[in-house]
């Protein structure tokens, strides 16, 4: 069955959302809010705040709330054209094959107070500042310009050797006069020389402007701002197999049509205004899918389910058979569930934008061929993912370890915040546990301070338990301490919080 893909753009005054829908199912969601736009791809004039020799890194002020992090490996080095200076880009392209030489000590590369031009490669995530590089790049529709390199690389996703050679030859010839390197993106496949020449001319103009701003800008100034989310979506996500781009804002739709007419004229007519009475995300079931993507459990059609847990260090995915009992043997039931789970895991990682280290605990399979098939299904399903992924074989414990490149916060961390009651733990101490904590705190307070009476303020659940089930214990405590203890409910207190007041 041919894949049907659409891009939906929902625009409101303070938030823009882009959804990628394949065969009626939400696959990707991108969110940009007016007060907190992502900074990945932006280029800044920065100042080195502190060089850290022990970490081979430096902290750099680029005008954001937190200092950004620059590792020695990401500092521009003057190297031969084929030295392998640039690693993979978002298309999986590698600019050169030979590895870079060992990094020099960072104290030889940077000094405190030095002005430098840097680019953000990872947004601030959690308590961490942005991640930077001095190996600058500027993307366009078909190419990524590498201003400080002369290397021409081709996206690993372009698999046809003849086409790879054609594109590399064209870009190498066109780039001779400019002195910059380029990575040829997946979207360039099948494009004529004229389209690539237009991209190179556009990128040359952009880079000239960046250089001019870098000379004159103050520290902390953004000297190159990547496109807005709708523009980036059209530039990066719109391919020949995308049937429609539907936009619910007339103004944004017109901007996208002008942008597309300039950079991708063959696809411009696929951008259309959605003016239906029903919200576009409701019409396609996207809002419901977003709510489901915030749940830990993901049901499978077979009756099994996934449990997804995101932690600071990694994301874990547990596969369970649930109510699925199968038709044949237990091994066959487990195999079928794991095959379906492999497809679902790939979709959920992309939808929830989960990155870093990911551990998948498939249901144990004894047949080595079944294991190979499940791993193959996972890799095949991940092939549609725009983020770079690496999958390793089953471990001795039956776990599959993988990594997925992360540049922005996950969907959950963009839309949610830690629960104020449990501080993100996901559990609360029981009313019984808090009761006995209060008794210990009362004893501690009386021994430390002089008071005739004590007032305990706590949540209704805790106070009710103390005054009903623990009334005998309270009487014994009052007699033991020789003090009067009174309890007061406060609806503002969560179950774990309480105050012992000396009167």
XYZ file of C-alpha atoms in Angstrom:
503
model
C 0.000 0.000 0.000
C 1.381 3.413 -0.999
C 2.093 5.744 1.884
C -0.050 8.868 2.082
C 1.647 11.728 3.932
C 0.345 15.166 4.847
C 1.783 18.050 6.846
C -0.655 20.043 8.996
C 0.229 23.526 10.242
C -1.803 24.967 13.131
C -1.098 28.651 13.878
C -2.320 30.642 16.898
C -1.000 34.017 18.131
C 1.435 32.518 20.668
C 1.966 28.964 19.437
C 2.592 27.186 16.143
C 2.343 23.406 15.775
C 3.291 21.215 12.829
C 2.053 17.625 12.557
C 3.260 14.965 10.124
C 0.449 12.485 9.390
C 1.085 9.231 7.500
C -1.883 7.095 6.432
C -4.083 8.936 8.919
C -1.739 8.409 11.890
C 0.250 11.140 13.637
C 3.998 10.442 13.304
C 5.715 13.676 14.323
C 4.771 16.814 16.216
C 6.821 20.025 16.300
C 5.926 22.917 18.601
C 7.174 26.503 18.673
C 5.929 29.029 21.195
C 6.381 32.751 20.728
C 8.009 33.315 24.113
C 10.340 30.308 23.839
C 11.473 29.593 20.334
C 14.123 26.921 19.961
C 17.636 28.171 19.245
C 19.111 25.135 17.443
C 20.834 26.319 14.264
C 21.174 29.928 15.432
C 24.636 31.521 15.218
C 25.781 33.879 18.013
C 28.626 36.236 18.802
C 29.758 34.831 22.156
C 32.376 35.400 24.845
C 34.259 32.615 26.614
C 33.340 32.850 30.298
C 35.508 30.070 31.635
C 37.838 27.461 30.135
C 37.685 24.108 31.965
C 40.884 22.114 31.197
C 39.732 19.091 33.206
C 36.595 18.784 31.060
C 38.272 19.794 27.779
C 35.416 22.305 27.467
C 34.448 25.937 27.973
C 31.362 27.815 29.099
C 30.336 30.566 26.700
C 28.007 33.549 27.181
C 25.761 33.859 24.108
C 23.054 35.975 25.716
C 20.824 33.121 26.949
C 19.696 32.575 30.541
C 22.401 29.951 31.144
C 25.961 29.795 29.861
C 26.318 27.415 26.909
C 28.723 24.461 26.686
C 31.470 24.108 24.056
C 33.626 20.958 23.944
C 37.125 20.950 22.480
C 36.022 18.505 19.764
C 33.598 21.158 18.494
C 36.172 23.924 18.152
C 37.124 24.772 14.600
C 40.485 23.392 13.570
C 42.485 24.468 10.513
C 42.838 21.164 8.691
C 43.255 19.767 5.164
C 40.123 19.561 3.033
C 39.672 15.796 3.426
C 40.458 15.590 7.114
C 37.047 14.460 8.336
C 36.403 17.695 10.184
C 32.638 17.381 10.072
C 30.590 14.538 11.486
C 27.098 13.383 10.477
C 24.406 15.952 9.860
C 20.662 15.444 10.290
C 20.499 13.564 6.994
C 23.129 11.110 8.167
C 25.708 12.571 5.784
C 29.391 12.398 6.543
C 31.603 15.036 5.027
C 34.753 12.914 4.860
C 35.972 9.452 5.752
C 39.316 9.952 7.511
C 39.098 10.559 11.285
C 40.148 13.867 12.835
C 43.492 13.930 14.681
C 43.518 13.950 18.507
C 42.142 17.156 19.983
C 44.674 19.651 21.317
C 44.311 20.822 24.948
C 41.495 23.354 25.105
C 43.802 25.863 26.796
C 45.685 26.067 23.473
C 42.461 26.687 21.554
C 40.556 29.181 23.762
C 41.184 31.672 26.533
C 38.902 33.318 29.089
C 37.262 36.477 27.741
C 37.828 35.608 24.081
C 35.131 36.616 21.555
C 34.069 33.703 19.340
C 31.337 32.897 16.795
C 29.388 29.755 17.697
C 26.323 27.822 16.574
C 23.785 26.046 18.773
C 23.518 22.315 18.077
C 21.325 21.403 21.060
C 18.709 23.492 22.860
C 18.984 24.040 26.634
C 17.437 20.886 28.125
C 16.452 20.655 31.800
C 19.216 22.172 33.903
C 21.780 21.997 31.084
C 22.730 24.967 28.937
C 22.784 24.905 25.149
C 25.457 22.820 23.379
C 27.641 24.750 20.918
C 29.985 24.200 18.017
C 32.411 26.473 16.192
C 32.118 24.253 13.107
C 29.420 26.397 11.536
C 26.859 25.232 8.994
C 23.952 26.929 7.201
C 21.157 24.761 5.739
C 19.019 25.310 2.671
C 16.518 23.154 0.828
C 19.025 20.793 -0.804
C 22.374 21.588 0.811
C 24.113 22.357 4.081
C 26.912 24.891 3.657
C 30.139 24.315 5.641
C 31.873 27.702 5.422
C 35.180 26.661 7.042
C 35.588 23.454 5.044
C 36.133 22.483 1.405
C 34.649 18.987 1.770
C 31.611 17.844 -0.265
C 29.648 15.020 1.361
C 26.436 13.207 0.421
C 23.572 12.143 2.696
C 23.795 8.477 3.604
C 20.070 8.217 2.813
C 20.781 8.678 -0.888
C 21.662 5.060 -1.631
C 21.991 4.988 -5.435
C 25.715 5.127 -6.252
C 25.181 6.722 -9.653
C 23.024 9.486 -8.171
C 25.511 10.054 -5.331
C 28.332 10.468 -7.873
C 26.222 12.810 -10.051
C 25.290 15.069 -7.144
C 28.798 15.154 -5.703
C 30.247 16.032 -9.105
C 27.726 18.826 -9.670
C 28.162 20.414 -6.264
C 31.970 20.074 -6.344
C 32.019 21.906 -9.687
C 29.535 24.592 -8.595
C 31.308 25.169 -5.271
C 34.810 25.615 -6.729
C 34.599 29.407 -6.841
C 33.022 29.819 -3.400
C 35.656 28.108 -1.275
C 33.118 26.459 1.041
C 32.211 22.839 1.643
C 28.740 21.341 1.344
C 26.704 18.396 2.524
C 24.146 17.255 -0.044
C 20.815 16.605 1.705
C 18.336 13.819 1.015
C 15.968 16.284 -0.678
C 18.573 16.896 -3.408
C 18.038 13.437 -4.932
C 16.987 13.839 -8.582
C 17.385 17.633 -8.607
C 18.893 19.385 -11.660
C 22.060 21.478 -11.614
C 20.015 24.725 -11.744
C 18.293 23.968 -8.425
C 21.601 23.198 -6.722
C 23.190 26.348 -8.180
C 20.319 28.458 -6.790
C 20.852 26.926 -3.347
C 24.586 27.632 -3.439
C 23.954 31.267 -4.464
C 21.373 31.671 -1.665
C 23.725 30.164 0.946
C 26.590 32.368 -0.226
C 24.432 35.473 0.295
C 23.387 34.277 3.759
C 26.967 33.540 4.788
C 28.156 36.930 3.567
C 25.559 38.578 5.817
C 26.607 36.389 8.777
C 30.268 37.411 8.340
C 29.350 41.082 8.196
C 27.210 40.859 11.342
C 29.897 38.871 13.173
C 32.381 41.714 12.669
C 30.073 44.419 14.027
C 27.799 42.661 16.552
C 28.027 42.918 20.317
C 28.576 39.819 22.472
C 25.332 37.895 23.060
C 23.849 38.925 19.704
C 22.192 36.376 17.425
C 23.806 36.971 14.022
C 21.925 34.217 12.168
C 18.405 33.139 13.096
C 17.052 29.932 11.598
C 13.667 30.019 9.868
C 10.384 29.929 11.784
C 8.807 26.499 12.384
C 6.401 26.523 9.379
C 9.237 27.552 7.017
C 11.564 24.888 8.466
C 8.832 22.282 8.105
C 8.411 23.047 4.412
C 12.176 23.192 3.874
C 13.040 20.005 5.779
C 9.943 17.791 5.700
C 8.328 18.454 2.323
C 9.275 15.752 -0.167
C 7.724 14.375 -3.331
C 5.659 11.841 -1.372
C 4.010 14.598 0.702
C 0.560 15.041 -0.855
C -0.539 18.234 0.898
C 0.570 20.899 3.329
C -2.578 22.240 4.997
C -2.324 25.535 6.879
C -5.105 27.042 8.997
C -3.721 30.609 8.830
C -4.164 32.661 5.655
C -1.121 34.850 6.392
C 1.170 31.876 7.109
C -0.165 30.019 4.079
C 0.722 32.936 1.795
C 4.235 33.172 3.278
C 4.776 29.445 2.744
C 3.569 29.663 -0.863
C 5.998 32.508 -1.592
C 8.814 30.600 0.132
C 7.998 27.386 -1.763
C 7.666 29.192 -5.100
C 11.201 30.511 -4.629
C 12.913 27.361 -3.379
C 10.754 24.414 -4.515
C 8.474 25.590 -7.349
C 7.424 22.057 -8.275
C 5.827 21.542 -4.851
C 4.360 25.006 -4.190
C 0.862 24.088 -5.423
C 0.573 21.427 -2.723
C 0.348 24.089 -0.020
C -3.290 24.917 0.624
C -5.323 26.944 3.088
C -7.571 25.011 5.469
C -10.669 27.073 6.245
C -13.000 24.430 7.704
C -15.153 25.180 10.739
C -13.630 22.333 12.729
C -10.065 22.860 14.048
C -7.581 21.137 11.736
C -5.964 19.053 14.496
C -9.381 17.858 15.670
C -10.348 16.846 12.139
C -7.316 14.568 11.842
C -7.477 13.262 15.429
C -4.144 14.900 16.263
C -5.296 16.397 19.578
C -6.333 12.958 20.858
C -3.019 11.479 19.726
C -1.102 14.187 21.604
C -2.966 13.323 24.815
C -2.188 9.631 24.303
C 1.478 10.449 23.671
C 1.696 11.873 27.205
C 0.598 8.570 28.777
C 3.068 5.944 29.987
C 1.107 3.020 28.523
C 0.692 2.499 24.778
C -1.875 -0.156 23.770
C -1.077 -2.516 20.889
C -3.747 -3.802 18.498
C -2.973 -7.376 19.545
C -3.966 -6.656 23.158
C -0.395 -6.212 24.378
C 0.997 -2.870 25.486
C 4.179 -0.817 25.947
C 5.210 1.000 29.121
C 7.471 3.996 28.366
C 9.470 5.636 31.159
C 11.580 8.721 30.503
C 14.307 9.416 33.071
C 17.245 11.817 33.192
C 19.732 9.140 32.118
C 17.724 7.145 29.572
C 14.315 6.069 28.302
C 13.109 2.527 28.952
C 10.407 0.696 26.989
C 8.855 -2.470 28.444
C 6.840 -4.763 26.159
C 3.991 -6.818 27.667
C 1.616 -9.388 26.100
C -1.363 -8.118 28.099
C -4.553 -9.883 27.036
C -3.057 -11.337 23.828
C -2.993 -15.145 24.086
C -2.438 -15.936 20.410
C -3.619 -18.853 18.299
C -0.679 -21.243 18.488
C 2.288 -21.637 20.823
C 3.534 -19.240 23.491
C 6.692 -18.561 21.439
C 4.561 -17.593 18.419
C 2.402 -15.311 20.598
C 5.496 -13.595 22.008
C 7.029 -13.243 18.534
C 3.888 -11.628 17.051
C 3.609 -9.227 20.002
C 7.271 -8.222 19.717
C 6.957 -7.603 15.958
C 4.026 -5.253 16.535
C 5.848 -3.641 19.477
C 8.936 -2.947 17.309
C 6.805 -0.906 14.876
C 5.030 0.886 17.711
C 8.295 1.712 19.525
C 9.733 3.360 16.388
C 6.603 5.482 15.989
C 6.481 6.466 19.673
C 10.138 7.549 19.750
C 9.517 9.801 16.760
C 6.177 11.108 18.030
C 7.360 11.758 21.595
C 10.766 12.990 20.331
C 12.604 10.764 22.788
C 16.381 10.844 22.453
C 19.618 9.766 24.057
C 19.996 6.185 25.318
C 16.909 3.988 24.878
C 16.575 0.470 26.343
C 13.825 -1.796 24.962
C 12.830 -4.854 26.996
C 11.104 -7.112 24.475
C 9.358 -10.236 25.768
C 11.881 -13.103 25.964
C 12.214 -15.114 22.743
C 14.115 -18.402 22.531
C 14.243 -18.684 18.738
C 17.316 -16.794 17.367
C 15.522 -16.239 14.028
C 12.614 -14.551 15.828
C 15.095 -12.217 17.519
C 16.674 -11.336 14.178
C 13.279 -10.633 12.620
C 12.189 -8.378 15.504
C 15.466 -6.431 15.286
C 15.016 -6.125 11.500
C 11.476 -4.828 11.969
C 12.701 -2.220 14.473
C 15.438 -1.015 12.106
C 13.035 -0.918 9.158
C 10.469 1.085 11.148
C 13.173 3.512 12.322
C 14.301 4.149 8.730
C 11.501 6.756 8.368
C 12.846 8.730 11.338
C 14.544 12.031 10.465
C 16.705 11.805 13.599
C 19.855 9.686 13.460
C 19.356 6.328 15.216
C 21.748 3.482 16.038
C 20.442 0.047 17.095
C 22.547 -2.659 18.751
C 21.901 -6.402 18.912
C 20.111 -8.132 21.780
C 22.206 -8.083 24.970
C 22.793 -11.254 27.067
C 19.843 -10.124 29.195
C 17.566 -9.929 26.155
C 17.524 -6.116 26.005
C 17.909 -3.995 22.869
C 20.027 -0.882 23.356
C 19.764 2.009 20.904
C 20.451 5.712 20.643
C 18.463 8.476 18.970
C 19.915 11.928 18.338
C 18.314 14.526 20.589
C 18.439 18.240 19.820
C 15.299 19.545 21.569
C 13.228 18.599 24.609
C 10.901 15.611 24.390
C 7.195 16.210 23.822
C 6.420 15.475 27.465
C 8.971 17.990 28.724
C 7.764 20.626 26.286
C 4.134 20.274 27.363
C 4.355 19.189 31.014
C 6.119 20.056 34.255
C 6.917 17.911 37.312
C 3.988 17.278 39.648
C 4.251 19.737 42.570
C 2.878 17.134 44.982
C 5.506 14.451 44.304
C 8.212 16.577 42.621
C 8.161 14.335 39.588
C 8.741 11.061 41.470
C 5.373 9.664 40.463
C 4.584 8.468 44.017
C 3.542 10.025 47.335
C 4.251 8.886 50.876
C 1.153 7.291 52.384
C -0.892 9.115 55.020
C 0.337 6.486 57.519
C 4.010 7.222 56.719
C 3.459 10.984 57.061
C 1.606 10.441 60.374
C 4.601 8.710 61.953
C 6.939 11.388 60.539
C 4.786 13.999 62.311
C 4.982 12.088 65.621
C 8.792 11.987 65.371
C 8.928 15.695 64.471
C 6.738 16.570 67.502
C 9.087 14.660 69.835
C 12.138 16.312 68.252
C 10.613 19.827 68.557
C 9.604 19.437 72.213
C 13.091 18.261 73.187
C 14.734 21.154 71.342
C 12.388 24.043 72.200
C 10.243 25.060 75.156
C 6.501 25.225 74.428
C 3.272 24.484 76.280
C 1.173 23.528 73.282
C 1.752 22.372 69.709
C -0.261 22.910 66.569
C 0.152 20.532 63.623
C -1.065 21.742 60.207
C -1.361 19.036 57.539
C -3.473 17.793 54.639
C -7.053 16.611 55.313
C -6.125 12.969 54.589
C -3.315 12.992 57.167
C -5.268 14.881 59.850
C -8.269 12.570 59.416
C -6.069 9.529 59.854
C -4.405 10.978 62.980
C -7.653 12.032 64.681
C -9.506 8.820 63.824
C -7.177 5.823 63.536
C -4.289 7.212 65.600
C -6.242 8.986 68.374
C -4.951 6.546 71.015
C -1.369 7.112 69.885
C -1.879 10.900 70.122
C -3.191 10.603 73.694
C -0.179 8.486 74.656
C 2.196 11.001 73.042
C 0.565 13.938 74.902
C 0.912 12.090 78.204
C 4.549 11.124 77.471
C 5.559 14.686 76.504
C 3.303 16.516 78.955
C 2.136 18.787 76.151
C -1.188 19.494 74.454
C -1.259 18.762 70.699
C -3.889 20.162 68.327
C -4.351 19.231 64.638
C -5.632 21.498 61.890
C -6.543 20.625 58.284
C -5.424 22.805 55.383
C -6.592 22.032 51.844
C -3.524 23.792 50.428
C -1.187 21.193 51.920
C -0.391 18.148 49.786
C -0.171 14.796 51.527
C 3.574 14.885 52.248
C 3.683 18.459 53.588
C 3.053 19.485 57.192
C 4.119 22.066 59.786
C 4.621 21.611 63.524
C 4.052 24.996 65.236
C 5.138 25.676 68.845
C 2.700 27.823 70.835
